[in-house]
Coordinates of C-alpha atoms and ligand atoms in Angstrom, one line a residue:
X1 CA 102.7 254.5 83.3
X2 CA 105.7 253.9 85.9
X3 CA 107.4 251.1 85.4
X4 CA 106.1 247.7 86.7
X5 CA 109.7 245.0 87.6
X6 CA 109.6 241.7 89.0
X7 CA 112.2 240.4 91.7
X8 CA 113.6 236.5 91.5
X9 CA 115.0 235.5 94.8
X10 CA 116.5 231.6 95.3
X11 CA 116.8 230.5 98.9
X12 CA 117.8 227.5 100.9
X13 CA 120.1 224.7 99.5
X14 CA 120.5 224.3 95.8
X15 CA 119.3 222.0 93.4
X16 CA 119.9 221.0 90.1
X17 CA 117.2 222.3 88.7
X18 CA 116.3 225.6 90.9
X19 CA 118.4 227.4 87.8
X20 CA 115.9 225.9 85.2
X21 CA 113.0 227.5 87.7
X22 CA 114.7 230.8 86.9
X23 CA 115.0 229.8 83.4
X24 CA 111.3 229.7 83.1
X25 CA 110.3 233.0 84.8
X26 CA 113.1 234.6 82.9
X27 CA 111.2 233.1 79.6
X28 CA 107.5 234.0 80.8
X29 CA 108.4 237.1 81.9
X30 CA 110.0 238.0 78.8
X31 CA 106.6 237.3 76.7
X32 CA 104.8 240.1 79.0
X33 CA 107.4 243.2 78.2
X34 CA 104.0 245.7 78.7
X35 CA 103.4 244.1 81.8
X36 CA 107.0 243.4 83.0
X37 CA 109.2 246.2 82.2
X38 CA 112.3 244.9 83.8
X39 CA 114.1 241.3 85.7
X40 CA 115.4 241.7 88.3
X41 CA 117.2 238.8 90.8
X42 CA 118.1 239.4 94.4
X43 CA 121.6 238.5 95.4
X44 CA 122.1 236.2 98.2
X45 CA 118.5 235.7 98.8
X46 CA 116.5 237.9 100.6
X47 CA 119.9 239.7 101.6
X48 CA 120.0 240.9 97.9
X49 CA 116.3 242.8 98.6
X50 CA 117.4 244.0 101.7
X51 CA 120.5 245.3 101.2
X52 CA 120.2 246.6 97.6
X53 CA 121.8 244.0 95.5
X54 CA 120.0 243.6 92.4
X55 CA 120.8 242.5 89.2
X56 CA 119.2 242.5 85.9
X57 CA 118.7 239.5 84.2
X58 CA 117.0 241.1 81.3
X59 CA 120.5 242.2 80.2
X60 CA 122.1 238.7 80.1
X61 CA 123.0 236.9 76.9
X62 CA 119.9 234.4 76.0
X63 CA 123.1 232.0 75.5
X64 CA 123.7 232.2 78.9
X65 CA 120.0 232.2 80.3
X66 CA 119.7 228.5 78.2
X67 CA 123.0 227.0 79.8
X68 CA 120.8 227.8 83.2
X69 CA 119.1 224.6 82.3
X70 CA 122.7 222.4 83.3
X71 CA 124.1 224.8 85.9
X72 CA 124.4 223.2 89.4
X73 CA 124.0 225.7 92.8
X74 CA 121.9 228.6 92.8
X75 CA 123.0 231.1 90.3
X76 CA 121.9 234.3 92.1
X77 CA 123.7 232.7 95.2
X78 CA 121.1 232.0 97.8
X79 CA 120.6 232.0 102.1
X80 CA 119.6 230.1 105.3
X81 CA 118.5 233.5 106.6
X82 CA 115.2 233.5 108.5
X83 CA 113.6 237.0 108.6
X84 CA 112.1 238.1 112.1
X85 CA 108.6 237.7 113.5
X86 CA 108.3 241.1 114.4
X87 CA 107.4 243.7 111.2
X88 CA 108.8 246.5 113.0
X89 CA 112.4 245.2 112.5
X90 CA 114.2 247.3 110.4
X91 CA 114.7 244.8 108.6
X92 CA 111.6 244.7 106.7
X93 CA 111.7 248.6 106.4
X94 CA 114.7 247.8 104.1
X95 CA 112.9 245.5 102.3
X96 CA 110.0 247.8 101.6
X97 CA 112.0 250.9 100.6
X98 CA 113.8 248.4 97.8
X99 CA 110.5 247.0 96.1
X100 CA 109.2 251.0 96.5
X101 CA 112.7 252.2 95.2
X102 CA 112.8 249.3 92.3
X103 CA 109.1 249.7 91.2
X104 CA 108.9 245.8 91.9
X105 CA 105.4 244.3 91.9
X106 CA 106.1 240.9 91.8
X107 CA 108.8 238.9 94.1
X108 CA 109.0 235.0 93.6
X109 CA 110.9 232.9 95.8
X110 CA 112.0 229.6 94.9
X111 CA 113.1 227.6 97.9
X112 CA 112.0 224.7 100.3
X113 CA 110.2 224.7 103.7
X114 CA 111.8 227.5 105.6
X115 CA 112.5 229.6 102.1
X116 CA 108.0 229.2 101.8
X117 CA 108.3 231.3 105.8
X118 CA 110.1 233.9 104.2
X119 CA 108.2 234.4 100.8
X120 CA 105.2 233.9 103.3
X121 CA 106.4 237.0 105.8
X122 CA 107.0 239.3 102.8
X123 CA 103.3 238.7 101.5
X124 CA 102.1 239.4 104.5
X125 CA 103.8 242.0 104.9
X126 CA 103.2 243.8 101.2
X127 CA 99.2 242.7 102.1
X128 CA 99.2 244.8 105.6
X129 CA 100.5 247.9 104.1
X130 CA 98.2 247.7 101.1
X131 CA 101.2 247.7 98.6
X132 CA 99.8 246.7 95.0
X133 CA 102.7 243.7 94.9
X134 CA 102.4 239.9 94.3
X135 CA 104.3 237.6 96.2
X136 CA 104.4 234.0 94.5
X137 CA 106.1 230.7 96.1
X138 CA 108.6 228.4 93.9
X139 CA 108.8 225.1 95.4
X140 CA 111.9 223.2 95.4
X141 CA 113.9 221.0 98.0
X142 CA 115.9 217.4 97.6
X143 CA 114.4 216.6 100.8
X144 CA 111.1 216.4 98.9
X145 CA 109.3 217.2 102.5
X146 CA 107.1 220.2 101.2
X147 CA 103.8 220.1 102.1
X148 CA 100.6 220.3 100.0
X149 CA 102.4 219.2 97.0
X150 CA 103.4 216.0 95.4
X151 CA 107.0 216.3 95.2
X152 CA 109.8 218.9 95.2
X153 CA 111.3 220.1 92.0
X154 CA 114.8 219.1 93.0
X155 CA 114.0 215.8 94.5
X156 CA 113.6 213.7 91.3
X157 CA 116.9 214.8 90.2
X158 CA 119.1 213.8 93.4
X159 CA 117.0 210.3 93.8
X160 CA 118.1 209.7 90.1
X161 CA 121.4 210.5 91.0
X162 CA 121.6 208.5 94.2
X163 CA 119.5 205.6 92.3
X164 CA 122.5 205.6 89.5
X165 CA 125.5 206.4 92.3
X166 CA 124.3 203.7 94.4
X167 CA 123.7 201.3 91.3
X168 CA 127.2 201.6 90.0
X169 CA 129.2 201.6 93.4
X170 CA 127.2 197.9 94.3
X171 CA 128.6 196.3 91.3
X172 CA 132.4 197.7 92.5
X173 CA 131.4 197.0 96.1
X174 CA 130.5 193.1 95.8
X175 CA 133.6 192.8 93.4
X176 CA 135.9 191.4 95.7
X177 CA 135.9 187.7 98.0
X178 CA 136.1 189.4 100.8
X179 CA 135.0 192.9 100.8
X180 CA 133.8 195.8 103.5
X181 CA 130.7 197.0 105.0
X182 CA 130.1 200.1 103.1
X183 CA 127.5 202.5 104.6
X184 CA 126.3 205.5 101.9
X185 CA 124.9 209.0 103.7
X186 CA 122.4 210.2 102.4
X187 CA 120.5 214.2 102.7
X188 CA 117.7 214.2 104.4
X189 CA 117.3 215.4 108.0
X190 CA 113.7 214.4 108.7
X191 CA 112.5 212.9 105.7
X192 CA 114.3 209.6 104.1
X193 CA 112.4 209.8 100.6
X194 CA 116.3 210.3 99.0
X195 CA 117.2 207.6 100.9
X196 CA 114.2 205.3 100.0
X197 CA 114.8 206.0 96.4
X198 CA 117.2 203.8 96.1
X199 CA 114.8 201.0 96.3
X200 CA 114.2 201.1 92.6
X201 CA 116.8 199.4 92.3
X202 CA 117.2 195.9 90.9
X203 CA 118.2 193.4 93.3
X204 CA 121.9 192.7 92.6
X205 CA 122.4 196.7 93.4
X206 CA 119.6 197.3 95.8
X207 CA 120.7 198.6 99.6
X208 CA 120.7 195.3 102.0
X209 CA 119.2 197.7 104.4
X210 CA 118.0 201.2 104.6
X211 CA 117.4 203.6 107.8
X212 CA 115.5 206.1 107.3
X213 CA 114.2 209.4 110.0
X214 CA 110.5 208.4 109.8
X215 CA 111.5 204.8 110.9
X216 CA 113.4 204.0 114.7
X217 CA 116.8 203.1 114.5
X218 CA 118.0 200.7 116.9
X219 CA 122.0 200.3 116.8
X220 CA 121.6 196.7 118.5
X221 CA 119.7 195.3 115.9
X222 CA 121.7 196.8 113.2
X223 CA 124.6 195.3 114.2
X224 CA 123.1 191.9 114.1
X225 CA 121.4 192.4 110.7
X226 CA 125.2 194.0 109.1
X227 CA 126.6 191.0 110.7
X228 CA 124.2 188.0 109.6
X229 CA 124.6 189.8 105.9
X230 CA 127.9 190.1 105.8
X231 CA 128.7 186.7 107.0
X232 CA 126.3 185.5 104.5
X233 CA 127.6 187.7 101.4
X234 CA 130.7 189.0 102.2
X235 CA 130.2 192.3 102.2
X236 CA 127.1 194.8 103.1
X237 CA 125.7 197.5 101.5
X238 CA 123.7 200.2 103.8
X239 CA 121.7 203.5 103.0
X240 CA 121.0 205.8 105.8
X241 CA 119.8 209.1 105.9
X242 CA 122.5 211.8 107.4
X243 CA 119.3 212.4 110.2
X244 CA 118.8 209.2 111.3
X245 CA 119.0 209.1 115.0
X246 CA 121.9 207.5 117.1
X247 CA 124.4 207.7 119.8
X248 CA 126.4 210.5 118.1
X249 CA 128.8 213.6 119.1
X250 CA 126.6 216.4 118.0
X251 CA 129.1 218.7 120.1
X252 CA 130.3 220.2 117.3
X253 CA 127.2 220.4 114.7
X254 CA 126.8 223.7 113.5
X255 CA 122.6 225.2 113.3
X256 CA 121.4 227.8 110.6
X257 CA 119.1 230.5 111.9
X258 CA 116.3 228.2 111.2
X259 CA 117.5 225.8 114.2
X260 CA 118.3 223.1 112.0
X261 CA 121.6 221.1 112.6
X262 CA 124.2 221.0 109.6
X263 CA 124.3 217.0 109.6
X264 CA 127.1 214.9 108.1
X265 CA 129.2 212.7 109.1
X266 CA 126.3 209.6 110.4
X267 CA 127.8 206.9 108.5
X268 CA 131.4 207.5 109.4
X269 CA 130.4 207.8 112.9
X270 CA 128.4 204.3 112.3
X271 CA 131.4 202.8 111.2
X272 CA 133.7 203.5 113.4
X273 CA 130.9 201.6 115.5
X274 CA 131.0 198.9 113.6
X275 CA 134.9 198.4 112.9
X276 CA 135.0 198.7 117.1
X277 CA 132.2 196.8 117.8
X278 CA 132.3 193.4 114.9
X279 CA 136.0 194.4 113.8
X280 CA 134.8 194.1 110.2
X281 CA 136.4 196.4 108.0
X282 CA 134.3 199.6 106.9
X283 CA 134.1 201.9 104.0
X284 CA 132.1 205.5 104.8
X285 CA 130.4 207.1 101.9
X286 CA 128.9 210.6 102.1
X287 CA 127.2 211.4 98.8
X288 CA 127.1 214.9 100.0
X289 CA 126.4 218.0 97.7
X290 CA 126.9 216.3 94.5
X291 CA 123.8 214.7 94.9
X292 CA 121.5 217.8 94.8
X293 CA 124.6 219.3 92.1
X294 CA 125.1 216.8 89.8
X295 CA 123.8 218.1 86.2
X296 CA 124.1 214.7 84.2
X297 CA 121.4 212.8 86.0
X298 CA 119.2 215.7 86.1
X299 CA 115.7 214.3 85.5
X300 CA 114.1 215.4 82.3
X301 CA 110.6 215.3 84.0
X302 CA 112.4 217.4 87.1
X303 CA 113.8 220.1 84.4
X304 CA 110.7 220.3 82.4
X305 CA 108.6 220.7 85.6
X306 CA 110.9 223.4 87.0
X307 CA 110.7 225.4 83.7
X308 CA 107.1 225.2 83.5
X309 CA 106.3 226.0 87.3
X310 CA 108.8 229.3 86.7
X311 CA 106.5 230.1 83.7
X312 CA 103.3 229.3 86.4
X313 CA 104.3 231.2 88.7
X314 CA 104.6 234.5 86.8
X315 CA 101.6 233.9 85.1
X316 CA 99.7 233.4 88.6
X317 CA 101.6 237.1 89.7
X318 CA 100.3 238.6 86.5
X319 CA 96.8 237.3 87.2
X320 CA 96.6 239.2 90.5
X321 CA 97.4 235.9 92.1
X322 CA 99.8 236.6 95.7
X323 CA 100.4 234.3 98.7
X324 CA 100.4 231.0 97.1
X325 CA 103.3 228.7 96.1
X326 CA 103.0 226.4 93.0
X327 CA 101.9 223.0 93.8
X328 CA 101.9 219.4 91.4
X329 CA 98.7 217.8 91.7
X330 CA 99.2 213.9 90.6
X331 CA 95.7 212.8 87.7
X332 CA 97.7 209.8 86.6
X333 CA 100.7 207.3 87.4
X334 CA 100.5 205.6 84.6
X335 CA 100.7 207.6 82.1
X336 CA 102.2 210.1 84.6
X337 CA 99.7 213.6 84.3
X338 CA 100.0 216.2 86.7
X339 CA 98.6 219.7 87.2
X340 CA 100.0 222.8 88.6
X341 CA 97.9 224.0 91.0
X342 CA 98.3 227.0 93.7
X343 CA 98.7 226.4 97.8
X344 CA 98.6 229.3 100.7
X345 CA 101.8 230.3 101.4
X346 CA 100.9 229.9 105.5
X347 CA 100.1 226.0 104.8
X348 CA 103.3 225.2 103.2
X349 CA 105.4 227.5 105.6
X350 CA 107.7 225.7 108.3
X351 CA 105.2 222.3 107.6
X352 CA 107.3 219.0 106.4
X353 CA 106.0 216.1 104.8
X354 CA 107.3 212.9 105.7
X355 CA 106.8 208.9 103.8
X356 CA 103.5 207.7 105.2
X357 CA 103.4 204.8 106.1
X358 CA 101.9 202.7 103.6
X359 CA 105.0 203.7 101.8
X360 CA 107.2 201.7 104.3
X361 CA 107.4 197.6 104.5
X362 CA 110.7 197.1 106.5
X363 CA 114.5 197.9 107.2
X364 CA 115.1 196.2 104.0
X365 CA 112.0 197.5 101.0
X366 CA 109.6 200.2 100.1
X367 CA 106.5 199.3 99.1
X368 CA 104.8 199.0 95.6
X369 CA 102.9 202.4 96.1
X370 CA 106.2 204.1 97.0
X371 CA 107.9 202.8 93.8
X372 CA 105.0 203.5 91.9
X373 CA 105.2 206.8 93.4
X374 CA 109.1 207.9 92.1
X375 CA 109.5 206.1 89.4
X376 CA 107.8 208.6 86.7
X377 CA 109.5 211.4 88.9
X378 CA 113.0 209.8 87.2
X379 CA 112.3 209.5 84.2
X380 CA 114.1 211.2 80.2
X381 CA 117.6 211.8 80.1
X382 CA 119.3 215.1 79.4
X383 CA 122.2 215.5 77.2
X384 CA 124.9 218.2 78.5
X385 CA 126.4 221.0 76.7
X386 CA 130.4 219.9 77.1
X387 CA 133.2 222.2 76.3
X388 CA 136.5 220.3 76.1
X389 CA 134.5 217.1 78.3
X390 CA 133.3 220.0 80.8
X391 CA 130.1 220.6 81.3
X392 CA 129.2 224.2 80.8
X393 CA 128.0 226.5 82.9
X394 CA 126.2 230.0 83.3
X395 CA 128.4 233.1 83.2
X396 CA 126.2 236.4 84.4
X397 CA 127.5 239.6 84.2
X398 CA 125.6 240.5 86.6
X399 CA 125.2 244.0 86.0
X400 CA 123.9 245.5 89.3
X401 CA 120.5 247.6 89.1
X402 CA 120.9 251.5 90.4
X403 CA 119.5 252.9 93.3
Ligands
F6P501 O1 118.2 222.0 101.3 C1 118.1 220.7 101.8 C2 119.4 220.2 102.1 O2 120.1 219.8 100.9 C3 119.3 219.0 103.1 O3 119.1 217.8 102.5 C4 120.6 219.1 103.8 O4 120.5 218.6 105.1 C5 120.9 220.5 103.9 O5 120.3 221.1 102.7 C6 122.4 220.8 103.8 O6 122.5 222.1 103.8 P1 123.9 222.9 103.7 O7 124.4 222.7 102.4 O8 123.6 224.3 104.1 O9 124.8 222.2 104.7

């Protein structure tokens, strides 16, 4: 029998956890060796399946496929590349003559909304031509805006990191007499849920205010509020999301192929605003990539969700299953029970989910169904592997597969 190989691509912006994803496929697959001959994972993406570079993860150290559990980016190294409408580019004949060349039948790729277009194209695409391959969907975003699913396997890790970040830079912030406005950036460019998270907070750390993409932002009445709290507290503590939408120079914001904007940069734009505008001094915090990087506030819910939905997803491939991504189900908040269930590919693909409203009370609190919501997302603690107080990381060797 010819050999039957899988293909792991990672796409879109890392996570903290998209490594422990891989982690679990690596694992599943690896109990299915008459099934699964060889692992393969795409370089850069797609790029990696259409230009050849494979490696095999099979032939890594299984000391190295466990520290994949604390390493931050995407190991394989990922893309923003969005793959034409048309299935005559040349593109995807690439693409077809490396899963024929390769023997791969199964392709998973783990990514976020526009990553679910591509995984989506490429099971189309296997489907039309009658190919005998299974294309499953890995969900995973900090923005937590994927559609037909709970939450995002990433997301539970950054809003515990940017719960914790927030908590700890309050208690320097309101240190002083007389301090600053401060104004923390956070990612999100149409949905605020890593913004909101910081509403689990207890009071004496909680965000005076938060602005948030689902909610209007008016610049009048936020200089009032930061004005009336600051006068009142002596100092101001702000959350926004990087997309919130204001007077800004977007002259120079670079787009991905995907047409989104690279944000960054809102809250020192906001206060430079307020400096000119109240001439009260300012302090600009962009929490930037170590929020979706940061490996010692990983969630242990997060990890052990993104292990297991690897080990779902290959399981699903194995089963015949193609065309679906791996979606949580919520039974239970309290105790917190979820199941892993399977969405089409064409529901997920390009959609966003955004906080409903009932979510939302004001400029200044979430609700009770939205803490109720994140807070078994945050939950267990992991303990890092340190060498000399360093976290360790993966090493591949990243021995490249033959053409
Ligand atoms: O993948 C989601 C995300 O982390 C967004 O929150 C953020 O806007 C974007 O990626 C940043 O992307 P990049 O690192 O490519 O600038």
């Amino acid at each position: 029998m010819e050999n039957k190989n899988m293909v792991y691509i990672q796409s879109g912006g890392p996570t903290s956890v998209i490594n422990s994803s891989l982690y679990g496929a690596i694992l599943e697959a690896k109990r299915h060796p008459d099934l699964i001959a060889h692992i393969y994972g795409s370089l850069n993406g797609i790029e990696g399946l259409i230009d050849g570079n494979l490696i095999d993860l099979g032939a890594e150290d299984s000391e190295q496929i466990e520290l994949l559990l604390q390493t931050p980016g995407a190991i394989l190294g990922t893309t923003r590349r969005k793959l034409p409408k048309d299935f005559h580019d040349p593109i995807y004949l690439k693409i077809i003559d490396n899963l024929k060349k390769h023997h791969i039948n199964y392709v998973f790729v783990n990514g976020g909304n526009d990553s679910m277009d591509t995984c989506n194209k490429i099971a189309a695409l296997v489907n039309e031509l009658g190919l005998d391959i299974k294309v499953i969907g890995v969900p995973k975003t900090i923005d937590n805006d994927l559609a037909c699913t709970d939450h995002s396997l990433g997301f539970p890790s950054a809003a515990k990191f940017v719960i914790n970040a927030i908590h700890a830079f309050a208690m320097d912030a309101k240190a002083f007499k007389k301090g600053k406005v401060h104004i923390i950036e956070i990612m999100g460019r149409n949905a605020g849920w890593l913004t909101a998270s910081a509403d689990l907070l207890p009071e004496e750390t909680r965000p005076h205010l938060f602005y948030i993409p689902e909610r209007p932002f008016d610049l009048e009445e936020f200089l009032v509020d930061i004005k009336k709290i600051y006068e009142e507290k002596g100092y101001a503590l702000v959350a926004i999301s990087e997309g919130i939408n204001f007077p800004r120079d977007m002259s120079r914001v670079r787009v991905d192929s995907f047409g989104h904007a690279q944000l960054g940069g809102a809250a020192t734009d906001l206060c430079t605003i307020v400096e000119d505008r109240l001439n009260i001094p300012t302090r600009a915090v962009e929490l930037s990539l170590t929020q979706r990087a940061f490996p010692a506030f990983i969630s242990l819910t997060d990890r052990t969700e993104a292990v297991r939905t690897g080990e779902v997803a290959v399981q699903s491939a194995l089963q015949g299953i193609t065309g679906k991504m791996v979606v949580f189900k919520r039974i239970s908040t309290y105790p917190y029970i979820i199941n892993y269930e399977l969405a089409d590919l064409d529901k997920v693909a390009n959609a966003e989910a955004h906080i409903p409203s009932s979510m939302m009370v004001d400029n200044t609190r979430m609700s009770q169904e939205f803490r109720d919501y994140l807070s078994p997302l945050i939950e267990g603690e992991v303990t890092l592997k340190c060498k000399d107080g360093i976290a360790d990381i993966t090493r591949l060797k990243r021995i490249k597969v033959k053409d």
